[in-house]
Coordinates of C-alpha atoms in Angstrom, one line a residue:
M11 CA 26.4 -63.3 -26.1
L12 CA 25.3 -59.7 -26.2
P13 CA 27.0 -57.2 -23.9
I14 CA 23.8 -56.4 -22.0
I15 CA 23.3 -60.1 -21.2
T16 CA 27.0 -60.4 -20.1
D17 CA 26.5 -57.4 -17.8
L18 CA 23.4 -58.8 -16.3
L19 CA 25.0 -62.2 -15.6
K20 CA 27.8 -60.3 -13.7
L21 CA 25.1 -59.4 -11.1
L22 CA 25.4 -62.9 -9.8
D23 CA 29.0 -62.1 -8.6
R24 CA 28.1 -58.9 -6.8
Q25 CA 28.5 -58.9 -3.0
D26 CA 26.3 -55.8 -2.4
E27 CA 22.6 -55.6 -1.9
L28 CA 20.7 -55.8 -5.2
L29 CA 17.0 -56.6 -4.7
A30 CA 14.2 -56.8 -2.3
S31 CA 10.4 -57.5 -2.4
S32 CA 9.9 -57.3 1.4
S33 CA 11.3 -55.0 4.1
E34 CA 12.8 -58.0 5.9
K35 CA 15.4 -59.1 3.3
W36 CA 17.7 -57.6 0.7
F37 CA 19.4 -60.1 -1.6
Q38 CA 23.0 -60.0 -2.7
G39 CA 24.3 -61.4 -6.0
N40 CA 25.5 -64.6 -4.5
E41 CA 22.1 -65.2 -2.9
I42 CA 20.4 -64.6 -6.3
A43 CA 22.8 -67.2 -7.7
A44 CA 21.7 -69.7 -5.0
L45 CA 18.1 -69.2 -6.0
A46 CA 19.1 -69.7 -9.6
G47 CA 20.5 -73.1 -8.7
D48 CA 16.9 -74.3 -7.8
V49 CA 15.8 -74.0 -11.5
E50 CA 19.0 -74.9 -13.5
G51 CA 18.1 -78.6 -13.5
G52 CA 14.6 -78.0 -14.7
I53 CA 15.7 -75.9 -17.6
Q54 CA 18.3 -78.5 -18.6
E55 CA 15.7 -81.2 -18.5
S56 CA 13.7 -79.3 -21.1
P57 CA 16.4 -78.2 -23.6
Y58 CA 14.2 -76.7 -26.3
G59 CA 12.0 -73.6 -26.6
A60 CA 11.6 -70.5 -24.5
V61 CA 11.5 -70.3 -20.7
G62 CA 8.3 -68.8 -19.3
I63 CA 8.5 -66.7 -16.1
S64 CA 5.7 -65.8 -13.7
S65 CA 7.0 -64.4 -10.5
S66 CA 5.7 -62.0 -7.8
S67 CA 9.2 -61.6 -6.2
G68 CA 12.0 -59.5 -7.6
P69 CA 14.8 -61.8 -6.4
H70 CA 13.0 -64.9 -7.7
F71 CA 12.2 -63.2 -11.0
L72 CA 15.9 -62.2 -11.5
A73 CA 17.1 -65.6 -10.6
V74 CA 15.0 -67.3 -13.3
L75 CA 15.7 -64.6 -15.9
L76 CA 19.5 -65.0 -15.4
T77 CA 19.4 -68.8 -15.4
A78 CA 17.6 -68.7 -18.7
M79 CA 20.1 -66.3 -20.1
K80 CA 23.0 -68.4 -18.9
A81 CA 21.4 -71.4 -20.7
E82 CA 21.1 -69.2 -23.8
R83 CA 17.3 -69.7 -23.8
P84 CA 14.8 -67.0 -24.8
Q85 CA 12.6 -65.7 -21.9
I86 CA 8.8 -65.0 -22.0
L87 CA 7.2 -62.9 -19.2
F88 CA 3.8 -63.8 -17.9
G89 CA 1.8 -61.6 -15.5
S90 CA 2.0 -62.6 -11.8
K91 CA -1.6 -61.7 -11.1
W92 CA -3.2 -63.2 -14.2
P93 CA -6.2 -65.6 -13.7
M94 CA -5.3 -69.2 -14.3
H95 CA -7.3 -69.5 -17.5
E96 CA -5.5 -66.5 -19.0
L97 CA -2.1 -67.9 -18.0
Q98 CA -3.0 -71.3 -19.5
S99 CA -4.1 -69.7 -22.8
A100 CA -1.0 -67.6 -23.1
L101 CA 1.3 -70.5 -22.2
L102 CA -0.2 -72.8 -24.8
S103 CA -0.1 -70.1 -27.5
S104 CA 3.6 -69.4 -26.8
P105 CA 6.8 -71.2 -27.8
C106 CA 7.6 -72.1 -24.2
S107 CA 8.6 -75.6 -23.2
I108 CA 8.9 -74.7 -19.5
L109 CA 7.1 -72.3 -17.1
I110 CA 8.7 -71.4 -13.8
S111 CA 6.8 -69.6 -11.0
D112 CA 7.2 -68.9 -7.3
Q113 CA 3.4 -68.8 -6.6
D114 CA 1.5 -71.5 -4.9
R115 CA -1.6 -70.8 -7.0
V116 CA 0.0 -72.2 -10.2
K117 CA -0.7 -75.6 -8.7
D118 CA -4.2 -75.0 -9.9
L119 CA -3.0 -74.5 -13.5
V120 CA -4.5 -77.2 -15.8
V121 CA -2.2 -77.8 -18.8
E122 CA -2.6 -80.9 -20.9
D123 CA 0.6 -82.8 -21.6
W124 CA 2.6 -80.8 -19.1
D125 CA 4.1 -82.0 -15.8
M126 CA 4.7 -80.0 -12.6
R127 CA 7.2 -80.4 -9.8
R128 CA 8.6 -78.4 -6.9
A129 CA 12.2 -77.1 -7.1
G130 CA 13.2 -75.1 -4.0
H131 CA 11.3 -71.9 -4.0
F132 CA 9.7 -72.6 -7.4
Y133 CA 7.1 -74.6 -9.2
V134 CA 8.4 -75.9 -12.6
W135 CA 5.9 -76.9 -15.3
T136 CA 7.5 -78.8 -18.1
K137 CA 6.1 -79.8 -21.5
K138 CA 6.1 -83.6 -22.0
G139 CA 8.3 -85.1 -24.7
R140 CA 11.3 -83.8 -26.5
L141 CA 9.7 -82.3 -29.5
Q142 CA 11.2 -78.9 -30.2
P143 CA 8.5 -76.2 -30.3
I144 CA 8.6 -73.5 -33.1
C145 CA 10.7 -70.8 -31.6
P146 CA 12.3 -67.7 -33.2
D147 CA 16.1 -67.7 -33.2
G148 CA 18.3 -65.2 -31.5
E149 CA 18.6 -63.6 -28.1
W150 CA 15.1 -62.2 -27.3
L151 CA 12.5 -61.5 -24.7
G152 CA 8.8 -62.1 -25.1
Q153 CA 6.1 -60.0 -23.5
F154 CA 2.3 -60.1 -23.9
T155 CA 0.4 -56.9 -24.8
S156 CA -2.4 -56.0 -22.5
G157 CA -5.0 -56.8 -25.1
T158 CA -7.0 -53.6 -24.8
T159 CA -9.1 -54.4 -27.9
G160 CA -9.0 -58.2 -27.9
R161 CA -6.8 -61.2 -27.3
S162 CA -3.3 -60.6 -26.1
R163 CA -0.5 -60.9 -28.6
L164 CA 3.1 -62.1 -27.8
V165 CA 5.7 -59.5 -28.7
I166 CA 9.2 -60.7 -29.6
R167 CA 11.8 -58.1 -28.8
S168 CA 15.5 -58.6 -29.1
W169 CA 17.9 -57.9 -26.2
D170 CA 19.6 -55.5 -28.6
A171 CA 16.4 -53.4 -28.6
I172 CA 16.2 -53.6 -24.8
A173 CA 19.8 -52.5 -24.5
D174 CA 19.0 -49.5 -26.8
E175 CA 16.2 -48.5 -24.5
I176 CA 18.4 -48.7 -21.4
H177 CA 21.1 -46.6 -23.1
A178 CA 18.5 -44.1 -24.2
L179 CA 17.1 -43.7 -20.7
E180 CA 20.5 -43.2 -19.3
E181 CA 21.3 -40.6 -21.8
A182 CA 18.0 -38.7 -21.5
V183 CA 17.7 -38.6 -17.7
E184 CA 20.3 -37.5 -15.2
L185 CA 20.3 -39.5 -12.0
P186 CA 22.8 -39.9 -9.2
E187 CA 24.6 -43.2 -8.9
G188 CA 23.4 -45.7 -6.4
G189 CA 20.4 -45.1 -4.2
T190 CA 17.2 -47.1 -4.1
F191 CA 14.8 -47.4 -7.0
F192 CA 11.2 -48.1 -5.9
N193 CA 9.4 -50.0 -8.7
M194 CA 5.6 -50.2 -8.3
A195 CA 5.0 -51.5 -11.8
P196 CA 4.7 -55.2 -12.8
F197 CA 7.6 -57.1 -14.3
H198 CA 5.7 -58.3 -17.4
H199 CA 5.0 -54.7 -18.3
S200 CA 7.6 -53.2 -20.6
Y201 CA 7.9 -50.0 -18.6
G202 CA 8.3 -51.8 -15.2
F203 CA 10.7 -54.3 -16.6
C204 CA 13.1 -52.1 -18.6
G205 CA 13.0 -48.8 -16.8
G206 CA 12.1 -49.9 -13.3
F207 CA 14.1 -53.1 -13.1
I208 CA 16.9 -53.7 -15.7
W209 CA 18.0 -50.1 -15.9
P210 CA 18.6 -49.5 -12.2
L211 CA 20.3 -52.9 -11.7
L212 CA 22.8 -52.1 -14.5
R213 CA 23.5 -48.7 -13.1
G214 CA 24.4 -50.0 -9.7
S215 CA 21.2 -49.1 -7.7
K216 CA 19.3 -51.2 -5.2
V217 CA 15.8 -52.1 -6.5
Y218 CA 12.7 -52.6 -4.4
T219 CA 9.9 -54.3 -6.3
V220 CA 6.4 -54.6 -4.9
S221 CA 4.6 -57.9 -5.0
D222 CA 1.3 -56.1 -4.1
F223 CA 0.4 -53.3 -6.5
F224 CA -2.4 -51.9 -4.3
P225 CA -1.5 -48.2 -3.8
S226 CA -2.1 -48.3 0.0
A227 CA 0.7 -50.9 0.4
C228 CA 2.9 -49.0 -2.1
R229 CA 2.5 -45.8 0.0
K230 CA 3.7 -47.5 3.1
R231 CA 6.7 -49.0 1.4
W232 CA 7.6 -45.6 -0.2
V233 CA 7.6 -44.0 3.2
Q234 CA 9.9 -46.7 4.6
L235 CA 12.4 -46.8 1.8
Q236 CA 12.9 -43.1 1.1
P237 CA 13.8 -43.9 -2.6
V238 CA 15.9 -41.9 -5.0
V239 CA 13.6 -42.8 -7.9
V240 CA 10.0 -44.1 -8.0
Y241 CA 8.5 -45.9 -11.0
G242 CA 4.7 -46.0 -10.7
L243 CA 1.4 -46.1 -12.4
P244 CA -1.2 -43.3 -12.5
F245 CA -3.8 -45.0 -10.3
Q246 CA -1.1 -45.5 -7.6
Y247 CA 0.0 -41.9 -7.7
E248 CA -3.7 -40.8 -7.6
F249 CA -4.2 -42.7 -4.3
I250 CA -0.9 -41.8 -2.7
S251 CA -1.5 -38.1 -3.5
T252 CA -4.9 -37.9 -1.8
S253 CA -4.7 -40.5 1.0
P254 CA -3.9 -39.5 4.6
G255 CA -0.8 -40.8 6.4
E256 CA 2.8 -40.2 7.1
D257 CA 4.5 -37.7 4.8
V258 CA 5.8 -39.3 1.6
P259 CA 9.6 -38.4 1.1
V260 CA 10.2 -36.5 -2.2
P261 CA 12.4 -38.6 -4.6
I262 CA 14.8 -37.0 -7.1
R263 CA 12.6 -38.4 -9.9
A264 CA 9.1 -40.0 -10.0
F265 CA 8.1 -41.6 -13.3
S266 CA 4.6 -42.6 -14.4
A267 CA 3.4 -44.7 -17.4
G268 CA 0.7 -47.2 -18.3
G269 CA -2.0 -44.5 -18.7
P270 CA -2.5 -40.8 -19.2
L271 CA -0.8 -38.5 -16.7
T272 CA -3.7 -36.0 -16.4
G273 CA -3.4 -32.4 -15.4
D274 CA -5.6 -33.1 -12.4
L275 CA -3.3 -35.9 -11.1
R276 CA -0.2 -33.8 -11.7
E277 CA -1.8 -30.9 -9.7
K278 CA -2.6 -33.2 -6.8
A279 CA 0.9 -34.7 -6.8
Y280 CA 2.5 -31.3 -6.7
A281 CA 0.1 -29.8 -4.2
N282 CA 0.0 -32.7 -1.7
L283 CA 3.4 -34.4 -2.2
G284 CA 5.6 -31.6 -3.6
I285 CA 6.4 -33.8 -6.7
L286 CA 6.5 -33.0 -10.4
I287 CA 5.9 -36.4 -12.0
S288 CA 7.9 -37.3 -15.1
N289 CA 5.7 -38.9 -17.9
N290 CA 6.9 -41.9 -19.8
Y291 CA 5.2 -42.7 -23.1
G292 CA 5.7 -45.9 -25.1
C293 CA 4.3 -49.4 -25.7
T294 CA 5.2 -53.1 -25.3
E295 CA 6.2 -53.3 -29.0
A296 CA 8.8 -50.5 -28.7
G297 CA 9.5 -49.8 -25.0
T298 CA 9.8 -46.3 -23.7
L299 CA 9.7 -43.8 -26.6
C300 CA 9.3 -40.4 -25.0
I301 CA 9.8 -38.7 -21.6
Y302 CA 8.4 -35.5 -20.3
P303 CA 10.7 -34.7 -17.3
E304 CA 8.9 -33.2 -14.3
M305 CA 5.7 -32.4 -16.2
P306 CA 4.1 -29.3 -14.7
P307 CA 0.4 -29.3 -13.8
E308 CA -0.5 -26.6 -16.4
E309 CA 0.9 -28.6 -19.4
N310 CA -1.7 -29.9 -21.8
S311 CA -2.6 -33.6 -21.0
S312 CA -2.1 -34.5 -24.7
S313 CA 1.6 -33.8 -24.4
V314 CA 3.6 -37.0 -23.7
G315 CA 7.2 -35.8 -23.9
W316 CA 10.2 -35.6 -26.2
P317 CA 11.5 -38.6 -28.0
L318 CA 14.4 -40.6 -26.4
P319 CA 17.7 -40.6 -28.4
N320 CA 17.6 -42.7 -31.6
R321 CA 13.8 -42.6 -32.0
R322 CA 12.3 -40.7 -34.9
F323 CA 8.6 -39.9 -34.9
Q324 CA 6.6 -39.2 -38.1
I325 CA 2.9 -38.3 -38.8
I326 CA 1.4 -40.5 -41.5
E327 CA -2.0 -40.6 -43.1
G328 CA -3.1 -37.4 -41.6
N329 CA -2.7 -37.8 -37.8
Q330 CA -1.3 -41.3 -37.1
L331 CA 1.9 -41.5 -35.0
S332 CA 4.6 -43.7 -36.3
V333 CA 8.2 -44.3 -35.1
T334 CA 11.5 -45.8 -36.3
G335 CA 14.4 -46.9 -34.2
K336 CA 16.4 -49.8 -33.0
C337 CA 14.1 -50.1 -30.0
L338 CA 11.3 -51.7 -32.1
M339 CA 10.1 -55.3 -31.7
D340 CA 11.1 -57.9 -34.2
R341 CA 7.6 -59.2 -34.7
Y342 CA 4.5 -60.6 -33.0
F343 CA 4.9 -64.4 -32.5
D344 CA 3.8 -66.3 -35.6
S345 CA 3.6 -63.1 -37.6
P346 CA 5.9 -61.5 -40.2
P347 CA 8.6 -59.0 -39.2
V348 CA 7.2 -55.6 -38.1
S349 CA 6.7 -53.0 -40.8
I350 CA 8.9 -49.8 -40.6
P351 CA 7.9 -47.2 -39.7
Y352 CA 6.0 -48.8 -36.9
R353 CA 2.5 -47.4 -36.3
T354 CA 1.9 -46.9 -32.6
G355 CA -1.9 -47.0 -32.9
D356 CA -2.1 -43.5 -31.4
L357 CA -3.4 -40.3 -33.1
G358 CA -1.4 -37.1 -32.5
A359 CA 1.0 -34.4 -33.7
I360 CA 4.5 -33.2 -33.1
R361 CA 4.9 -29.6 -31.7
E362 CA 7.4 -27.2 -33.1
D363 CA 9.6 -27.8 -30.1
G364 CA 9.6 -31.5 -30.8
C365 CA 7.2 -32.6 -28.1
V366 CA 5.0 -35.4 -29.1
Q367 CA 1.2 -35.0 -28.5
V368 CA -1.3 -37.8 -28.4
S369 CA -5.0 -36.9 -29.2
G370 CA -6.5 -40.3 -29.1
R371 CA -6.4 -44.0 -30.1
L372 CA -6.8 -45.3 -33.5
R373 CA -9.8 -47.7 -33.3
H374 CA -11.0 -49.9 -36.1
V375 CA -14.5 -49.1 -37.1
I376 CA -17.2 -51.7 -36.6
Q377 CA -18.6 -53.0 -39.9
V378 CA -22.3 -53.5 -39.7
G379 CA -24.0 -54.6 -42.9
G380 CA -21.6 -52.4 -45.0
V381 CA -22.0 -49.4 -42.6
K382 CA -19.0 -48.2 -40.6
V383 CA -19.8 -47.5 -37.0
S384 CA -17.4 -45.5 -34.7
P385 CA -16.9 -47.2 -31.3
E386 CA -16.0 -43.8 -29.8
K387 CA -19.3 -42.3 -30.9
V388 CA -21.3 -45.0 -29.3
E389 CA -19.3 -44.9 -26.1
D390 CA -19.8 -41.1 -25.9
A391 CA -23.5 -41.6 -26.3
L392 CA -23.7 -44.1 -23.5
K393 CA -21.5 -42.1 -21.2
S394 CA -23.7 -39.1 -21.6
H395 CA -26.4 -41.0 -19.7
P396 CA -26.2 -39.9 -16.0
A397 CA -26.3 -43.5 -14.7
V398 CA -23.3 -44.7 -16.8
A399 CA -19.8 -44.4 -15.2
E400 CA -17.8 -46.0 -18.0
A401 CA -18.5 -47.6 -21.4
V402 CA -16.5 -49.8 -23.8
V403 CA -17.9 -50.7 -27.3
M404 CA -16.6 -53.5 -29.4
G405 CA -17.7 -55.4 -32.5
K406 CA -18.7 -59.1 -32.4
P407 CA -18.5 -61.1 -35.6
S408 CA -22.0 -61.9 -37.0
P409 CA -23.0 -63.9 -40.1
G410 CA -24.5 -61.7 -42.7
F411 CA -23.8 -58.5 -40.9
H412 CA -20.0 -58.8 -40.5
E413 CA -20.2 -57.5 -37.0
Q414 CA -22.7 -56.5 -34.3
V415 CA -22.3 -53.5 -32.0
H416 CA -21.9 -54.7 -28.4
A417 CA -21.4 -52.4 -25.4
F418 CA -20.1 -53.0 -21.9
I419 CA -20.9 -50.5 -19.2
E420 CA -20.2 -49.8 -15.5
L421 CA -22.9 -48.0 -13.6
V422 CA -22.5 -45.2 -11.1
N423 CA -25.0 -47.0 -8.9
P424 CA -25.6 -50.7 -9.5
G425 CA -29.2 -51.5 -10.6
S426 CA -30.1 -47.9 -11.4
V427 CA -30.9 -48.6 -15.1
R428 CA -31.7 -51.6 -17.3
E429 CA -30.3 -52.6 -20.7
E430 CA -33.5 -51.8 -22.6
E431 CA -33.7 -48.4 -21.1
L432 CA -30.1 -47.6 -22.3
R433 CA -30.9 -48.9 -25.8
E434 CA -33.9 -46.6 -25.9
Y435 CA -31.7 -43.7 -24.8
C436 CA -29.2 -44.5 -27.5
K437 CA -31.9 -44.4 -30.1
L438 CA -32.4 -40.7 -29.3
C439 CA -28.8 -39.7 -30.3
L440 CA -27.5 -42.5 -32.6
L441 CA -28.5 -43.9 -36.0
P442 CA -30.4 -47.2 -35.8
V443 CA -27.3 -49.1 -37.1
E444 CA -25.2 -47.5 -34.3
V445 CA -27.5 -48.6 -31.4
P446 CA -25.8 -51.5 -29.5
K447 CA -27.4 -54.9 -30.2
R448 CA -26.5 -55.9 -26.7
I449 CA -25.5 -53.8 -23.7
F450 CA -23.8 -55.8 -20.9
I451 CA -24.0 -54.3 -17.5
L452 CA -20.9 -55.3 -15.5
D453 CA -20.0 -54.7 -11.9
Q454 CA -16.6 -53.5 -13.1
I455 CA -14.9 -53.0 -16.4
P456 CA -11.9 -55.3 -16.4
K457 CA -8.6 -53.5 -16.4
S458 CA -4.9 -54.5 -16.3
D459 CA -2.5 -53.7 -13.5
T460 CA -1.7 -50.5 -15.4
G461 CA -5.3 -49.4 -15.5
K462 CA -6.0 -50.2 -19.2
V463 CA -9.3 -51.7 -20.3
Q464 CA -8.8 -55.4 -21.1
G465 CA -10.9 -56.2 -24.1
K466 CA -9.8 -59.8 -24.0
Y467 CA -12.1 -60.4 -21.0
L468 CA -14.9 -58.6 -22.6
I469 CA -14.7 -60.9 -25.6
E470 CA -15.5 -63.8 -23.2
V471 CA -18.6 -62.0 -21.9
Q472 CA -20.2 -61.7 -25.4

């Protein structure tokens, strides 16, 4: 058993306060152990495959995680706010033989050849039969990517890699012992899981995890808790920096990840809250890669920070960022091992002082009858129309043409423009092959808890 897993299991013996998800109750280690007892039997009844976890409560989440570790079973994290059809799809495409959740809504989950029962505070879904599902060997954790450009993929990352991330964070950032960590990021997100959950627990801090990610609720909790460290997302800081209310106490460190930490947001946070936010840059496949401590408002928004220890960045094929290090994932589930160096999918550069800069996202071109169409070019054309608030462009497979250009837009004012009007507008600034075959006008572009566009839902619209 790896040292990091041994250290985490020791939390069950601690007699001090560890976790809370509500202001009414902080849980000690022995209370977490009692919660773990609710699901031990269910895991033993399904002795093969990984253990799926979908929880909105920090204490419940930790109880299931540690129970799976104790049983030497891999763990796979599912979003606590995912729609039921997305949870079902992810579950069936994973090597899980059991899913454990603390949410009443999972009673509505429809999974053929699975049984559900209640176990204390949890619902336990178990795969029927004793057939062993295909499951990678070793001590690992599975997390789904956000699926910005398509269907989510299951990332297999060893606990050795997670331990390396925790050690790198501890080495790179000086923080006082103890105190309260306020984690506003979801558990299934790599940033919220490693930096906002596992790291503070191992360093002896109390961790408050939100079950409601709405920034208004987060602001109230922040004021009540007076935390030493805050782990949050850009849209939460945006609201908290501009909304009225009781003064927000200034933590020793406030981290942000899951989206760009723009100069405008940094300026608002500093002017209204007196906070210089620290930027975290990384991805599900490799965890946190860079940190820009207390990023000043005047810093260029393309700068994302300096690499954590044991991470080496390179620029390949002109301007593509790649990285090597022990932190990397092993593979995507059902795919070969990851290639080294790992390509992050971002375009950028490395400054002379070592700071990593990100200038954009590498997007695959859309192949239309042998002609390559840039999604960014079509998006820019659509967003130049005064009625369009946001646009996302994707390719849809089409016989004979390889792909068709499809666009999804959100309007400034609903009903202010029609699809054909936008297509005619695009013809003024795009080549005929670049003009979207279809433009879908949506009430809202679907985004994840971290604010990223979720292309997997857009695929279903086409």
